[in-house]
Amino acid sequence: DADVTQTPRNRITKTGKRIMLECSQTKGHDRMYWYRQDPGLGLRLIYYSFDVKDINKGEISDGYSVSRQAQAKFSLSLESAIPNQTALYFCATSDFIQGQGSYNEQFFGPGTRLTVL
Amino acid sequence: AQSVTQPDIHITVSEGASLELRCNYSYGATPYLFWYVQSPGQGLQLLLKYFSGDTLVQGIKGFEAEFKRSQSSFNLRKPSVHWSDAAEYFCAVGRIQGAQKLVFGQGTRLTINP
């Protein structure tokens, strides 16, 4: 089974609808992230969470909200979807190990392709 | 602010040929550098990473990358590509202190000719 799973894998919705994308992980990591990928722009960070009580905005958080329901679950919501939120969305997780600086590898889920009509 | 530039949006090479994908970063201190690969329909997989020490790092699938501080570069190389290497490749830089966030380059799409 995959360590980082995302549901749904594909979603088509209409402008103005509320959408929730879910991410679950079995890696036991404290840190979780949401990115969106657009052609020619790479991946951009939407929100990140270092534990269940810690939520932080990334570089493009406008129009999005998140919920960290448990260590293993991190959901991304679009309260009122708009067409320019059509993108590929990735969830990622990472651990924190002292002795390697404050940086560790991020592990990515398979992505959710969202289309807003 | 830190940034990453991958100058080549799309590269085509023949199977068996050598490969070099360019990555330039902007960062005020020694960065943490990563190369990820995204195969069609898949998530991102880490190829290799540089934190410190030897500036030539080896990764999975026969890839290597060299950190050159003087050129602010972290180019990815492979001596002989295989058709299965066709994918999109992303370079990323991370901060040492504070928030553990990655900044990604725009990506380079690699096509392999038979």
PDB file of C-alpha atoms in Angstrom:
ATOM      1  CA  ASP A   1       0.000   0.000   0.000  1.00  0.00           C
ATOM      2  CA  ALA A   2       1.093   3.549  -0.753  1.00  0.00           C
ATOM      3  CA  ASP A   3       2.502   5.554   2.149  1.00  0.00           C
ATOM      4  CA  VAL A   4       0.799   8.795   1.085  1.00  0.00           C
ATOM      5  CA  THR A   5      -2.646   8.541  -0.440  1.00  0.00           C
ATOM      6  CA  GLN A   6      -4.879  11.190  -1.917  1.00  0.00           C
ATOM      7  CA  THR A   7      -8.586  11.096  -2.630  1.00  0.00           C
ATOM      8  CA  PRO A   8     -10.122  11.614  -5.057  1.00  0.00           C
ATOM      9  CA  ARG A   9      -7.576  11.105  -7.830  1.00  0.00           C
ATOM     10  CA  ASN A  10      -9.654  13.026 -10.322  1.00  0.00           C
ATOM     11  CA  ARG A  11     -12.481  15.503  -9.817  1.00  0.00           C
ATOM     12  CA  ILE A  12     -14.501  17.682 -12.127  1.00  0.00           C
ATOM     13  CA  THR A  13     -16.636  20.349 -10.518  1.00  0.00           C
ATOM     14  CA  LYS A  14     -18.383  23.600 -11.310  1.00  0.00           C
ATOM     15  CA  THR A  15     -17.594  27.157 -10.378  1.00  0.00           C
ATOM     16  CA  GLY A  16     -18.829  28.050  -6.908  1.00  0.00           C
ATOM     17  CA  LYS A  17     -18.906  24.518  -5.542  1.00  0.00           C
ATOM     18  CA  ARG A  18     -17.159  23.548  -2.316  1.00  0.00           C
ATOM     19  CA  ILE A  19     -14.505  20.883  -2.794  1.00  0.00           C
ATOM     20  CA  MET A  20     -12.433  18.908  -0.317  1.00  0.00           C
ATOM     21  CA  LEU A  21      -9.286  17.012  -1.206  1.00  0.00           C
ATOM     22  CA  GLU A  22      -8.039  14.516   1.324  1.00  0.00           C
ATOM     23  CA  CYS A  23      -4.609  13.240   2.162  1.00  0.00           C
ATOM     24  CA  SER A  24      -3.675  10.359   4.445  1.00  0.00           C
ATOM     25  CA  GLN A  25      -0.259   8.998   5.341  1.00  0.00           C
ATOM     26  CA  THR A  26       1.038   5.920   7.086  1.00  0.00           C
ATOM     27  CA  LYS A  27       4.631   7.116   7.391  1.00  0.00           C
ATOM     28  CA  GLY A  28       4.162   8.487  10.892  1.00  0.00           C
ATOM     29  CA  HIS A  29       5.452  11.900   9.853  1.00  0.00           C
ATOM     30  CA  ASP A  30       4.467  15.027  11.722  1.00  0.00           C
ATOM     31  CA  ARG A  31       4.838  17.430   8.816  1.00  0.00           C
ATOM     32  CA  MET A  32       2.394  17.625   5.929  1.00  0.00           C
ATOM     33  CA  TYR A  33       2.101  19.918   2.926  1.00  0.00           C
ATOM     34  CA  TRP A  34      -0.251  20.826   0.087  1.00  0.00           C
ATOM     35  CA  TYR A  35       1.102  21.946  -3.295  1.00  0.00           C
ATOM     36  CA  ARG A  36      -0.453  22.747  -6.608  1.00  0.00           C
ATOM     37  CA  GLN A  37       1.246  22.083  -9.934  1.00  0.00           C
ATOM     38  CA  ASP A  38       0.584  24.156 -13.017  1.00  0.00           C
ATOM     39  CA  PRO A  39       2.366  23.710 -16.365  1.00  0.00           C
ATOM     40  CA  GLY A  40       5.434  25.911 -16.577  1.00  0.00           C
ATOM     41  CA  LEU A  41       5.193  26.952 -12.913  1.00  0.00           C
ATOM     42  CA  GLY A  42       6.412  23.873 -11.110  1.00  0.00           C
ATOM     43  CA  LEU A  43       4.956  23.164  -7.676  1.00  0.00           C
ATOM     44  CA  ARG A  44       3.840  25.946  -5.394  1.00  0.00           C
ATOM     45  CA  LEU A  45       3.137  25.589  -1.693  1.00  0.00           C
ATOM     46  CA  ILE A  46      -0.441  26.260  -0.561  1.00  0.00           C
ATOM     47  CA  TYR A  47      -0.390  25.313   3.139  1.00  0.00           C
ATOM     48  CA  TYR A  48       1.775  23.318   5.478  1.00  0.00           C
ATOM     49  CA  SER A  49       1.411  21.853   8.937  1.00  0.00           C
ATOM     50  CA  PHE A  50       4.168  20.815  11.336  1.00  0.00           C
ATOM     51  CA  ASP A  51       1.798  19.085  13.746  1.00  0.00           C
ATOM     52  CA  VAL A  52      -1.922  18.870  14.428  1.00  0.00           C
ATOM     53  CA  LYS A  53      -1.936  22.240  16.186  1.00  0.00           C
ATOM     54  CA  ASP A  54       0.253  24.045  13.681  1.00  0.00           C
ATOM     55  CA  ILE A  55      -1.082  25.332  10.356  1.00  0.00           C
ATOM     56  CA  ASN A  56       0.774  27.787   8.159  1.00  0.00           C
ATOM     57  CA  LYS A  57       0.039  29.564   4.908  1.00  0.00           C
ATOM     58  CA  GLY A  58       2.260  28.971   1.936  1.00  0.00           C
ATOM     59  CA  GLU A  59       2.865  31.257  -1.006  1.00  0.00           C
ATOM     60  CA  ILE A  60      -0.557  30.829  -2.651  1.00  0.00           C
ATOM     61  CA  SER A  61      -3.091  30.222   0.139  1.00  0.00           C
ATOM     62  CA  ASP A  62      -5.809  32.624  -1.046  1.00  0.00           C
ATOM     63  CA  GLY A  63      -9.001  30.733  -1.904  1.00  0.00           C
ATOM     64  CA  TYR A  64      -7.942  27.649   0.043  1.00  0.00           C
ATOM     65  CA  SER A  65      -8.286  26.378   3.601  1.00  0.00           C
ATOM     66  CA  VAL A  66      -6.963  23.294   5.356  1.00  0.00           C
ATOM     67  CA  SER A  67      -7.757  21.055   8.270  1.00  0.00           C
ATOM     68  CA  ARG A  68      -5.352  18.763  10.129  1.00  0.00           C
ATOM     69  CA  GLN A  69      -7.728  16.238  11.615  1.00  0.00           C
ATOM     70  CA  ALA A  70      -5.026  13.965  12.970  1.00  0.00           C
ATOM     71  CA  GLN A  71      -1.322  13.353  12.551  1.00  0.00           C
ATOM     72  CA  ALA A  72      -2.101  11.178   9.550  1.00  0.00           C
ATOM     73  CA  LYS A  73      -4.734  13.334   7.834  1.00  0.00           C
ATOM     74  CA  PHE A  74      -4.525  16.724   6.171  1.00  0.00           C
ATOM     75  CA  SER A  75      -7.398  18.029   4.044  1.00  0.00           C
ATOM     76  CA  LEU A  76      -7.469  20.882   1.561  1.00  0.00           C
ATOM     77  CA  SER A  77     -10.724  22.741   0.874  1.00  0.00           C
ATOM     78  CA  LEU A  78     -11.773  25.087  -1.852  1.00  0.00           C
ATOM     79  CA  GLU A  79     -14.722  26.944  -0.345  1.00  0.00           C
ATOM     80  CA  SER A  80     -15.951  28.290  -3.678  1.00  0.00           C
ATOM     81  CA  ALA A  81     -14.055  26.807  -6.588  1.00  0.00           C
ATOM     82  CA  ILE A  82     -13.084  28.967  -9.551  1.00  0.00           C
ATOM     83  CA  PRO A  83     -11.659  27.927 -12.946  1.00  0.00           C
ATOM     84  CA  ASN A  84      -8.128  29.165 -12.241  1.00  0.00           C
ATOM     85  CA  GLN A  85      -7.938  26.606  -9.440  1.00  0.00           C
ATOM     86  CA  THR A  86      -7.865  23.912 -12.095  1.00  0.00           C
ATOM     87  CA  ALA A  87      -4.565  22.161 -11.416  1.00  0.00           C
ATOM     88  CA  LEU A  88      -2.835  19.044 -10.169  1.00  0.00           C
ATOM     89  CA  TYR A  89      -2.710  19.011  -6.361  1.00  0.00           C
ATOM     90  CA  PHE A  90      -0.097  17.141  -4.364  1.00  0.00           C
ATOM     91  CA  CYS A  91       0.107  16.270  -0.718  1.00  0.00           C
ATOM     92  CA  ALA A  92       3.512  15.610   0.820  1.00  0.00           C
ATOM     93  CA  THR A  93       4.888  14.564   4.180  1.00  0.00           C
ATOM     94  CA  SER A  94       8.233  14.783   5.902  1.00  0.00           C
ATOM     95  CA  ASP A  95       9.878  13.788   9.114  1.00  0.00           C
ATOM     96  CA  PHE A  96      12.188  15.877  11.272  1.00  0.00           C
ATOM     97  CA  ILE A  97      15.415  14.306  12.427  1.00  0.00           C
ATOM     98  CA  GLN A  98      17.929  16.190  14.506  1.00  0.00           C
ATOM     99  CA  GLY A  99      21.459  16.012  13.183  1.00  0.00           C
ATOM    100  CA  GLN A 100      20.492  16.617   9.578  1.00  0.00           C
ATOM    101  CA  GLY A 101      19.932  20.287  10.032  1.00  0.00           C
ATOM    102  CA  SER A 102      16.268  21.105   9.989  1.00  0.00           C
ATOM    103  CA  TYR A 103      15.692  19.551   6.639  1.00  0.00           C
ATOM    104  CA  ASN A 104      14.424  16.208   5.518  1.00  0.00           C
ATOM    105  CA  GLU A 105      13.087  14.625   2.370  1.00  0.00           C
ATOM    106  CA  GLN A 106       9.469  15.149   1.428  1.00  0.00           C
ATOM    107  CA  PHE A 107       7.390  12.200   0.246  1.00  0.00           C
ATOM    108  CA  PHE A 108       4.626  12.900  -2.243  1.00  0.00           C
ATOM    109  CA  GLY A 109       1.246  11.395  -2.878  1.00  0.00           C
ATOM    110  CA  PRO A 110       0.081  10.499  -6.400  1.00  0.00           C
ATOM    111  CA  GLY A 111      -1.809  13.758  -6.881  1.00  0.00           C
ATOM    112  CA  THR A 112      -5.392  14.849  -7.462  1.00  0.00           C
ATOM    113  CA  ARG A 113      -6.323  16.309 -10.807  1.00  0.00           C
ATOM    114  CA  LEU A 114      -8.990  18.954 -10.247  1.00  0.00           C
ATOM    115  CA  THR A 115     -10.927  20.601 -13.053  1.00  0.00           C
ATOM    116  CA  VAL A 116     -13.211  23.543 -12.316  1.00  0.00           C
ATOM    117  CA  LEU A 117     -15.640  24.343 -15.112  1.00  0.00           C
TER     118      LEU A 117
ATOM    119  CA  ALA B   1      13.885  35.116  -1.198  1.00  0.00           C
ATOM    120  CA  GLN B   2      15.069  31.814  -2.474  1.00  0.00           C
ATOM    121  CA  SER B   3      14.278  30.806  -6.041  1.00  0.00           C
ATOM    122  CA  VAL B   4      15.080  28.060  -8.507  1.00  0.00           C
ATOM    123  CA  THR B   5      15.429  28.343 -12.271  1.00  0.00           C
ATOM    124  CA  GLN B   6      15.426  25.467 -14.713  1.00  0.00           C
ATOM    125  CA  PRO B   7      16.299  27.144 -18.008  1.00  0.00           C
ATOM    126  CA  ASP B   8      15.204  24.281 -20.243  1.00  0.00           C
ATOM    127  CA  ILE B   9      11.464  23.660 -20.418  1.00  0.00           C
ATOM    128  CA  HIS B  10      11.786  20.675 -22.753  1.00  0.00           C
ATOM    129  CA  ILE B  11      14.766  18.551 -23.770  1.00  0.00           C
ATOM    130  CA  THR B  12      14.889  15.707 -26.274  1.00  0.00           C
ATOM    131  CA  VAL B  13      17.744  13.219 -26.336  1.00  0.00           C
ATOM    132  CA  SER B  14      18.313   9.907 -28.051  1.00  0.00           C
ATOM    133  CA  GLU B  15      18.295   6.709 -26.083  1.00  0.00           C
ATOM    134  CA  GLY B  16      21.840   5.907 -24.986  1.00  0.00           C
ATOM    135  CA  ALA B  17      22.978   9.525 -25.154  1.00  0.00           C
ATOM    136  CA  SER B  18      24.214  11.477 -22.171  1.00  0.00           C
ATOM    137  CA  LEU B  19      21.982  13.926 -20.347  1.00  0.00           C
ATOM    138  CA  GLU B  20      22.461  17.101 -18.380  1.00  0.00           C
ATOM    139  CA  LEU B  21      19.569  19.064 -16.897  1.00  0.00           C
ATOM    140  CA  ARG B  22      20.379  22.495 -15.604  1.00  0.00           C
ATOM    141  CA  CYS B  23      19.330  24.022 -12.305  1.00  0.00           C
ATOM    142  CA  ASN B  24      20.322  27.401 -10.910  1.00  0.00           C
ATOM    143  CA  TYR B  25      19.259  28.634  -7.499  1.00  0.00           C
ATOM    144  CA  SER B  26      19.233  31.876  -5.629  1.00  0.00           C
ATOM    145  CA  TYR B  27      19.825  31.632  -1.912  1.00  0.00           C
ATOM    146  CA  GLY B  28      21.813  33.586   0.640  1.00  0.00           C
ATOM    147  CA  ALA B  29      23.472  30.668   2.378  1.00  0.00           C
ATOM    148  CA  THR B  30      24.293  27.059   1.690  1.00  0.00           C
ATOM    149  CA  PRO B  31      21.082  25.560   0.417  1.00  0.00           C
ATOM    150  CA  TYR B  32      19.622  22.118   0.672  1.00  0.00           C
ATOM    151  CA  LEU B  33      19.118  20.958  -2.925  1.00  0.00           C
ATOM    152  CA  PHE B  34      16.965  18.228  -4.388  1.00  0.00           C
ATOM    153  CA  TRP B  35      16.085  16.666  -7.706  1.00  0.00           C
ATOM    154  CA  TYR B  36      12.698  14.992  -8.084  1.00  0.00           C
ATOM    155  CA  VAL B  37      11.289  13.049 -11.031  1.00  0.00           C
ATOM    156  CA  GLN B  38       7.640  12.863 -12.008  1.00  0.00           C
ATOM    157  CA  SER B  39       6.704  10.069 -14.383  1.00  0.00           C
ATOM    158  CA  PRO B  40       3.470  10.456 -16.344  1.00  0.00           C
ATOM    159  CA  GLY B  41       0.470  10.127 -14.042  1.00  0.00           C
ATOM    160  CA  GLN B  42       2.657   9.671 -10.990  1.00  0.00           C
ATOM    161  CA  GLY B  43       3.661  11.675  -7.956  1.00  0.00           C
ATOM    162  CA  LEU B  44       7.144  12.992  -7.368  1.00  0.00           C
ATOM    163  CA  GLN B  45       9.990  10.686  -6.479  1.00  0.00           C
ATOM    164  CA  LEU B  46      13.260  11.870  -4.991  1.00  0.00           C
ATOM    165  CA  LEU B  47      16.261  11.179  -7.225  1.00  0.00           C
ATOM    166  CA  LEU B  48      18.964  12.679  -5.019  1.00  0.00           C
ATOM    167  CA  LYS B  49      19.722  15.397  -2.508  1.00  0.00           C
ATOM    168  CA  TYR B  50      22.597  17.558  -1.349  1.00  0.00           C
ATOM    169  CA  PHE B  51      22.961  18.774   2.205  1.00  0.00           C
ATOM    170  CA  SER B  52      26.693  19.128   2.720  1.00  0.00           C
ATOM    171  CA  GLY B  53      29.996  17.379   2.118  1.00  0.00           C
ATOM    172  CA  ASP B  54      30.966  15.880  -1.229  1.00  0.00           C
ATOM    173  CA  THR B  55      29.649  18.144  -3.968  1.00  0.00           C
ATOM    174  CA  LEU B  56      29.053  15.229  -6.349  1.00  0.00           C
ATOM    175  CA  VAL B  57      26.063  13.242  -5.176  1.00  0.00           C
ATOM    176  CA  GLN B  58      24.811   9.951  -6.491  1.00  0.00           C
ATOM    177  CA  GLY B  59      21.151   9.137  -6.749  1.00  0.00           C
ATOM    178  CA  ILE B  60      18.833   6.411  -7.848  1.00  0.00           C
ATOM    179  CA  LYS B  61      18.427   5.156 -11.423  1.00  0.00           C
ATOM    180  CA  GLY B  62      22.011   6.050 -12.336  1.00  0.00           C
ATOM    181  CA  PHE B  63      21.618   9.812 -11.876  1.00  0.00           C
ATOM    182  CA  GLU B  64      24.152  12.134 -10.295  1.00  0.00           C
ATOM    183  CA  ALA B  65      24.297  15.852  -9.621  1.00  0.00           C
ATOM    184  CA  GLU B  66      27.084  18.282  -8.840  1.00  0.00           C
ATOM    185  CA  PHE B  67      26.770  21.251  -6.513  1.00  0.00           C
ATOM    186  CA  LYS B  68      28.808  24.230  -7.702  1.00  0.00           C
ATOM    187  CA  ARG B  69      28.617  27.056  -5.216  1.00  0.00           C
ATOM    188  CA  SER B  70      30.502  29.509  -7.459  1.00  0.00           C
ATOM    189  CA  GLN B  71      27.921  29.041 -10.194  1.00  0.00           C
ATOM    190  CA  SER B  72      24.881  28.598  -7.922  1.00  0.00           C
ATOM    191  CA  SER B  73      24.113  25.463  -9.854  1.00  0.00           C
ATOM    192  CA  PHE B  74      23.042  21.905  -9.160  1.00  0.00           C
ATOM    193  CA  ASN B  75      22.917  20.189 -12.558  1.00  0.00           C
ATOM    194  CA  LEU B  76      21.598  16.674 -12.965  1.00  0.00           C
ATOM    195  CA  ARG B  77      23.467  14.216 -15.176  1.00  0.00           C
ATOM    196  CA  LYS B  78      23.186  10.713 -16.503  1.00  0.00           C
ATOM    197  CA  PRO B  79      25.785   9.125 -18.799  1.00  0.00           C
ATOM    198  CA  SER B  80      23.336   7.041 -20.855  1.00  0.00           C
ATOM    199  CA  VAL B  81      19.582   7.571 -20.833  1.00  0.00           C
ATOM    200  CA  HIS B  82      16.962   4.861 -21.177  1.00  0.00           C
ATOM    201  CA  TRP B  83      13.478   5.214 -22.666  1.00  0.00           C
ATOM    202  CA  SER B  84      12.075   4.847 -19.148  1.00  0.00           C
ATOM    203  CA  ASP B  85      13.780   8.105 -18.132  1.00  0.00           C
ATOM    204  CA  ALA B  86      11.182  10.074 -20.084  1.00  0.00           C
ATOM    205  CA  ALA B  87       9.523  12.190 -17.399  1.00  0.00           C
ATOM    206  CA  GLU B  88       9.433  15.651 -15.900  1.00  0.00           C
ATOM    207  CA  TYR B  89      12.293  16.632 -13.631  1.00  0.00           C
ATOM    208  CA  PHE B  90      12.122  19.197 -10.875  1.00  0.00           C
ATOM    209  CA  CYS B  91      14.929  20.877  -9.007  1.00  0.00           C
ATOM    210  CA  ALA B  92      14.097  22.240  -5.545  1.00  0.00           C
ATOM    211  CA  VAL B  93      15.841  24.241  -2.841  1.00  0.00           C
ATOM    212  CA  GLY B  94      15.103  24.280   0.845  1.00  0.00           C
ATOM    213  CA  ARG B  95      15.891  26.493   3.760  1.00  0.00           C
ATOM    214  CA  ILE B  96      18.215  25.371   6.502  1.00  0.00           C
ATOM    215  CA  GLN B  97      16.511  27.140   9.367  1.00  0.00           C
ATOM    216  CA  GLY B  98      12.954  27.749  10.271  1.00  0.00           C
ATOM    217  CA  ALA B  99      10.160  26.520   8.073  1.00  0.00           C
ATOM    218  CA  GLN B 100      10.923  23.314   6.290  1.00  0.00           C
ATOM    219  CA  LYS B 101       9.665  24.374   2.906  1.00  0.00           C
ATOM    220  CA  LEU B 102      10.725  23.541  -0.605  1.00  0.00           C
ATOM    221  CA  VAL B 103      10.807  25.967  -3.523  1.00  0.00           C
ATOM    222  CA  PHE B 104      10.576  24.232  -6.867  1.00  0.00           C
ATOM    223  CA  GLY B 105      11.827  25.126 -10.292  1.00  0.00           C
ATOM    224  CA  GLN B 106       9.502  25.191 -13.252  1.00  0.00           C
ATOM    225  CA  GLY B 107      10.422  21.684 -14.337  1.00  0.00           C
ATOM    226  CA  THR B 108      12.126  20.212 -17.407  1.00  0.00           C
ATOM    227  CA  ARG B 109      10.267  17.727 -19.538  1.00  0.00           C
ATOM    228  CA  LEU B 110      12.535  15.036 -20.960  1.00  0.00           C
ATOM    229  CA  THR B 111      11.631  13.180 -24.148  1.00  0.00           C
ATOM    230  CA  ILE B 112      13.654  10.177 -25.285  1.00  0.00           C
ATOM    231  CA  ASN B 113      13.977   9.352 -28.986  1.00  0.00           C
ATOM    232  CA  PRO B 114      14.395   5.662 -29.807  1.00  0.00           C
TER     233      PRO B 114
END
